[in-house]
CSV table of C-alpha atoms in Angstrom, one decimal:
chain,number,residue,atom,x,y,z
D,646,UNK,CA,23.9,-0.1,-8.1
D,647,UNK,CA,20.3,-0.8,-9.0
D,648,UNK,CA,19.8,-2.6,-12.3
D,649,UNK,CA,18.0,-0.8,-15.1
D,650,UNK,CA,14.4,-1.8,-15.4
D,651,UNK,CA,13.7,-4.1,-18.3
D,652,UNK,CA,11.4,-2.8,-21.0
D,653,UNK,CA,9.5,-5.0,-23.4
D,654,UNK,CA,7.4,-4.0,-26.4
D,655,UNK,CA,3.7,-3.7,-25.6
D,656,UNK,CA,1.2,-6.4,-26.7
D,657,UNK,CA,-1.7,-5.7,-29.0
D,658,UNK,CA,-4.9,-6.9,-27.2
D,659,UNK,CA,-6.4,-8.9,-30.1
D,660,UNK,CA,-7.7,-12.4,-29.6
D,661,UNK,CA,-5.9,-13.7,-32.7
D,662,UNK,CA,-2.6,-12.5,-31.4
D,663,UNK,CA,-3.2,-13.6,-27.8
D,664,UNK,CA,-4.4,-17.1,-28.9
D,665,UNK,CA,-1.2,-17.6,-30.9
D,666,UNK,CA,0.8,-16.4,-27.9
D,667,UNK,CA,-0.8,-18.9,-25.4
D,668,UNK,CA,-0.6,-21.7,-27.9
D,669,UNK,CA,3.2,-21.1,-28.0
D,670,UNK,CA,3.1,-21.1,-24.2
D,671,UNK,CA,1.6,-24.6,-24.4
D,672,UNK,CA,-2.1,-24.0,-24.1
D,673,UNK,CA,-4.5,-26.1,-26.1
D,674,UNK,CA,-6.5,-23.4,-27.9
D,675,UNK,CA,-9.0,-25.9,-29.3
D,676,UNK,CA,-10.4,-26.1,-25.8
D,677,UNK,CA,-9.9,-22.6,-24.4
D,678,UNK,CA,-9.1,-19.3,-26.1
D,679,UNK,CA,-9.7,-15.5,-26.1
D,680,UNK,CA,-12.8,-14.0,-27.6
D,681,UNK,CA,-13.5,-10.3,-28.3
D,682,UNK,CA,-16.2,-8.8,-26.1
D,683,UNK,CA,-17.7,-6.6,-28.8
D,684,UNK,CA,-20.4,-5.2,-26.6
D,685,UNK,CA,-21.2,-5.5,-22.9
D,686,UNK,CA,-24.8,-5.8,-24.1
D,687,UNK,CA,-24.0,-8.9,-26.2
D,688,UNK,CA,-22.3,-11.2,-23.6
D,689,UNK,CA,-24.4,-14.1,-24.8
D,690,UNK,CA,-22.1,-14.3,-27.8
D,691,UNK,CA,-19.2,-15.5,-25.6
D,692,UNK,CA,-19.0,-19.3,-25.3
D,693,UNK,CA,-19.4,-20.8,-21.9
D,694,UNK,CA,-17.8,-21.2,-19.4
D,695,UNK,CA,-15.9,-18.0,-19.2
D,696,UNK,CA,-12.6,-18.5,-17.2
D,697,UNK,CA,-11.3,-15.0,-17.1
D,698,UNK,CA,-11.7,-11.5,-18.5
D,699,UNK,CA,-8.8,-9.3,-19.7
D,700,UNK,CA,-9.3,-5.6,-19.7
D,701,UNK,CA,-7.2,-3.0,-21.6
D,702,UNK,CA,-7.7,0.5,-20.4
D,703,UNK,CA,-5.9,3.8,-20.1
D,704,UNK,CA,-3.9,4.8,-17.1
D,705,UNK,CA,-5.5,8.1,-16.1
D,706,UNK,CA,-5.6,10.3,-13.0
D,707,UNK,CA,-9.2,9.2,-12.3
D,708,UNK,CA,-8.3,5.5,-12.4
D,709,UNK,CA,-5.2,6.0,-10.3
D,710,UNK,CA,-7.2,7.8,-7.6
D,711,UNK,CA,-9.9,5.2,-7.6
D,712,UNK,CA,-7.3,2.4,-7.3
D,713,UNK,CA,-5.6,4.0,-4.3
D,714,UNK,CA,-8.9,4.3,-2.5
D,715,UNK,CA,-9.8,0.7,-3.4
D,716,UNK,CA,-6.5,-0.6,-2.1
D,717,UNK,CA,-6.8,1.4,1.1
D,718,UNK,CA,-10.3,0.0,1.8
D,719,UNK,CA,-9.2,-3.6,1.1
D,720,UNK,CA,-6.0,-3.2,3.1
D,721,UNK,CA,-8.2,-2.8,6.2
D,722,UNK,CA,-9.9,-6.2,5.5
D,723,UNK,CA,-7.1,-8.3,4.2
D,724,UNK,CA,-6.8,-10.1,7.5
D,725,UNK,CA,-10.5,-11.0,7.5
D,726,UNK,CA,-10.9,-14.7,7.3
D,727,UNK,CA,-12.8,-14.8,4.0
D,728,UNK,CA,-10.6,-12.3,2.1
D,729,UNK,CA,-7.5,-13.8,3.5
D,730,UNK,CA,-8.5,-17.2,2.3
D,731,UNK,CA,-9.2,-15.8,-1.2
D,732,UNK,CA,-5.9,-14.1,-1.4
D,733,UNK,CA,-4.1,-17.3,-0.3
D,734,UNK,CA,-5.8,-19.2,-3.1
D,735,UNK,CA,-5.0,-16.5,-5.7
D,736,UNK,CA,-2.0,-16.9,-8.0
D,737,UNK,CA,-0.6,-13.4,-8.1
D,738,UNK,CA,2.4,-12.0,-10.1
D,739,UNK,CA,3.9,-8.6,-9.6
D,740,UNK,CA,4.9,-6.7,-12.7
D,741,UNK,CA,8.5,-5.4,-12.6
D,742,UNK,CA,9.1,-5.3,-16.4
D,743,UNK,CA,7.9,-2.2,-18.3
D,744,UNK,CA,5.2,-3.0,-20.9
D,745,UNK,CA,4.9,-6.6,-19.7
D,746,UNK,CA,1.3,-6.1,-18.5
D,747,UNK,CA,-0.1,-8.1,-21.4
D,748,UNK,CA,1.9,-11.1,-20.5
D,749,UNK,CA,1.2,-10.7,-16.8
D,750,UNK,CA,-2.5,-10.4,-17.5
D,751,UNK,CA,-2.5,-13.5,-19.7
D,752,UNK,CA,-0.5,-15.5,-17.1
D,753,UNK,CA,-3.0,-14.4,-14.4
D,754,UNK,CA,-5.9,-15.7,-16.6
D,755,UNK,CA,-4.1,-19.0,-17.1
D,756,UNK,CA,-2.5,-19.6,-13.7
D,757,UNK,CA,-5.8,-19.0,-11.9
D,758,UNK,CA,-7.5,-21.6,-14.1
D,759,UNK,CA,-4.9,-24.4,-14.1
D,760,UNK,CA,-7.4,-27.1,-13.1
D,761,UNK,CA,-9.5,-26.4,-16.1
D,762,UNK,CA,-6.7,-26.3,-18.6
D,763,UNK,CA,-5.2,-29.8,-18.2
D,764,UNK,CA,-1.8,-28.7,-19.6
D,765,UNK,CA,0.5,-31.0,-17.7
D,766,UNK,CA,0.0,-34.3,-19.5
D,767,UNK,CA,0.2,-33.0,-23.1
D,768,UNK,CA,2.6,-30.1,-22.7
D,769,UNK,CA,4.8,-30.9,-19.7
D,770,UNK,CA,7.8,-29.2,-21.3
D,771,UNK,CA,6.0,-26.0,-22.3
D,772,UNK,CA,6.8,-22.6,-20.9
D,773,UNK,CA,3.5,-22.4,-19.0
D,774,UNK,CA,3.8,-25.9,-17.4
D,775,UNK,CA,7.4,-25.2,-16.4
D,776,UNK,CA,6.4,-21.7,-15.0
D,777,UNK,CA,3.7,-23.2,-12.8
D,778,UNK,CA,5.9,-26.0,-11.6
D,779,UNK,CA,8.7,-23.6,-10.7
D,780,UNK,CA,6.5,-21.0,-9.1
D,781,UNK,CA,3.7,-22.8,-7.4
D,782,UNK,CA,5.0,-21.9,-3.9
D,783,UNK,CA,6.8,-18.6,-4.8
D,784,UNK,CA,5.7,-15.2,-3.7
D,785,UNK,CA,4.3,-12.6,-6.2
D,786,UNK,CA,7.7,-10.8,-6.2
D,787,UNK,CA,9.7,-14.1,-6.8
D,788,UNK,CA,7.5,-14.9,-9.8
D,789,UNK,CA,8.3,-11.4,-11.1
D,790,UNK,CA,12.0,-12.1,-10.8
D,791,UNK,CA,11.6,-15.4,-12.5
D,792,UNK,CA,10.0,-13.7,-15.5
D,793,UNK,CA,12.8,-11.1,-15.5
D,794,UNK,CA,15.4,-13.9,-15.9
D,795,UNK,CA,13.4,-16.1,-18.3
D,796,UNK,CA,14.6,-15.7,-21.9
D,797,UNK,CA,11.9,-18.0,-23.2
D,798,UNK,CA,9.0,-15.9,-22.2
D,799,UNK,CA,10.8,-12.7,-23.3
D,800,UNK,CA,11.2,-14.1,-26.8
D,801,UNK,CA,7.6,-15.3,-26.9
D,802,UNK,CA,6.4,-11.9,-25.8
D,803,UNK,CA,8.6,-10.0,-28.3
D,804,UNK,CA,7.5,-12.2,-31.2
D,805,UNK,CA,3.8,-11.7,-30.3
D,806,UNK,CA,4.3,-7.9,-29.8
D,807,UNK,CA,6.0,-7.6,-33.2
D,808,UNK,CA,3.3,-9.6,-34.9
D,809,UNK,CA,0.8,-7.1,-33.6
D,810,UNK,CA,2.5,-3.7,-34.1
D,811,UNK,CA,5.0,-4.5,-36.8
D,812,UNK,CA,7.7,-2.0,-35.8
D,813,UNK,CA,6.9,-2.4,-32.1
D,814,UNK,CA,9.8,-0.1,-31.1
D,815,UNK,CA,7.5,2.9,-32.0
D,816,UNK,CA,5.1,1.9,-29.3
D,817,UNK,CA,7.2,1.4,-26.2
D,818,UNK,CA,5.7,4.5,-24.5
D,819,UNK,CA,2.1,3.6,-23.8
D,820,UNK,CA,-0.4,4.5,-21.2
D,821,UNK,CA,-2.6,1.4,-21.9
D,822,UNK,CA,-2.6,-1.3,-19.3
D,823,UNK,CA,-3.8,-4.9,-19.0
D,824,UNK,CA,-5.6,-6.4,-16.0
D,825,UNK,CA,-7.3,-9.7,-15.4
D,826,UNK,CA,-10.6,-10.7,-13.7
D,827,UNK,CA,-10.9,-14.2,-12.5
D,828,UNK,CA,-13.1,-16.2,-10.1
D,829,UNK,CA,-11.7,-17.4,-6.8
D,830,UNK,CA,-14.0,-19.2,-4.4
D,831,UNK,CA,-17.1,-17.7,-6.0
D,832,UNK,CA,-15.7,-14.2,-5.8
D,833,UNK,CA,-14.7,-11.8,-8.5
D,834,UNK,CA,-11.0,-11.0,-8.1
D,835,UNK,CA,-9.0,-8.4,-10.1
D,836,UNK,CA,-5.4,-9.2,-10.8
D,837,UNK,CA,-3.1,-6.2,-11.6
D,838,UNK,CA,0.7,-6.7,-11.3
D,839,UNK,CA,1.2,-2.9,-10.7
D,840,UNK,CA,-0.9,-3.2,-7.5
D,841,UNK,CA,0.2,-4.6,-4.1
D,842,UNK,CA,-2.3,-7.5,-4.0
D,843,UNK,CA,-5.3,-8.9,-5.8
D,844,UNK,CA,-8.5,-6.9,-5.4
D,845,UNK,CA,-11.5,-8.9,-4.1
D,846,UNK,CA,-14.4,-7.2,-5.8
D,847,UNK,CA,-17.1,-9.2,-4.0
D,848,UNK,CA,-19.2,-12.4,-4.3
D,849,UNK,CA,-20.2,-13.2,-7.8
D,850,UNK,CA,-23.9,-12.6,-8.4
D,851,UNK,CA,-24.7,-13.1,-12.1
D,852,UNK,CA,-21.5,-14.8,-13.4
D,853,UNK,CA,-17.8,-14.0,-13.9
D,854,UNK,CA,-18.4,-12.5,-17.3
D,855,UNK,CA,-21.4,-10.5,-16.3
D,856,UNK,CA,-19.9,-9.2,-13.0
D,857,UNK,CA,-16.6,-8.3,-14.6
D,858,UNK,CA,-18.4,-6.5,-17.4
D,859,UNK,CA,-20.4,-4.5,-14.8
D,860,UNK,CA,-17.2,-3.5,-13.0
D,861,UNK,CA,-15.6,-2.4,-16.3
D,862,UNK,CA,-18.6,-0.3,-17.2
D,863,UNK,CA,-18.3,1.5,-13.8
D,864,UNK,CA,-14.7,2.2,-14.6
D,865,UNK,CA,-15.6,3.6,-18.0
D,866,UNK,CA,-18.0,6.0,-16.3
D,867,UNK,CA,-15.0,7.5,-14.5
D,868,UNK,CA,-13.3,8.1,-17.9
D,869,UNK,CA,-15.9,9.5,-20.2
D,870,UNK,CA,-13.3,11.3,-22.3
D,871,UNK,CA,-11.2,8.1,-22.8
D,872,UNK,CA,-13.9,5.4,-23.2
D,873,UNK,CA,-12.7,4.5,-26.7
D,874,UNK,CA,-9.4,3.3,-25.1
D,875,UNK,CA,-11.2,0.5,-23.2
D,876,UNK,CA,-11.4,-3.0,-24.7
D,877,UNK,CA,-12.0,-6.4,-23.2
D,878,UNK,CA,-11.5,-10.0,-24.1
D,879,UNK,CA,-12.9,-13.2,-22.5
D,880,UNK,CA,-10.9,-16.3,-21.9
D,881,UNK,CA,-13.5,-19.0,-22.4
D,882,UNK,CA,-14.4,-22.3,-24.0
D,883,UNK,CA,-13.3,-22.3,-27.6
D,884,UNK,CA,-16.8,-23.0,-28.9
């Protein structure tokens, strides 16, 4: 008999909450933290370097149709040498827990920037360091199973979710989803645990923050009636 899908409380996508969350995971937030992207026309306000961009957006018919087309197009090129190399270097995690997309997005931001975070020496016993140690060679699905069975991250997530929403139980049914943009081999890559593989958007032209913002703006164009439900944060230098 198939086990019932786990359901977590959704995270609120505010930098204050997410920074406290990653601090509890073992990340030094005096070096890297999340910043609000208040406007895609004011990107110069974000400290450099930017390591990743998290997007919160609504799951709509328009988005789902666009994603299916995008996945179909990349599927044809996944065996191309360049794309295959990028996918092999990407740290991807499938999402199998309902409402865990905030944690999955944050872990995608962190795990694809391990070399810049320097967490091992100071926080070798932290959740994030242990997660990376245990999952370095695992598949995306095995990493998902690891999270399903890990009580530590479940408690960290629940604490952060309740800090954001108060009575988080009232917000379990949500159509808002988190995804992460990161840079792999000078390419912009989108990480979404609901999808079968990372989406290679193309070679970065202006910078991770700028190119991710341009991609987000194009997605907003598909959702003119829901643009207020889009928000983004940058994982970047603390100052």
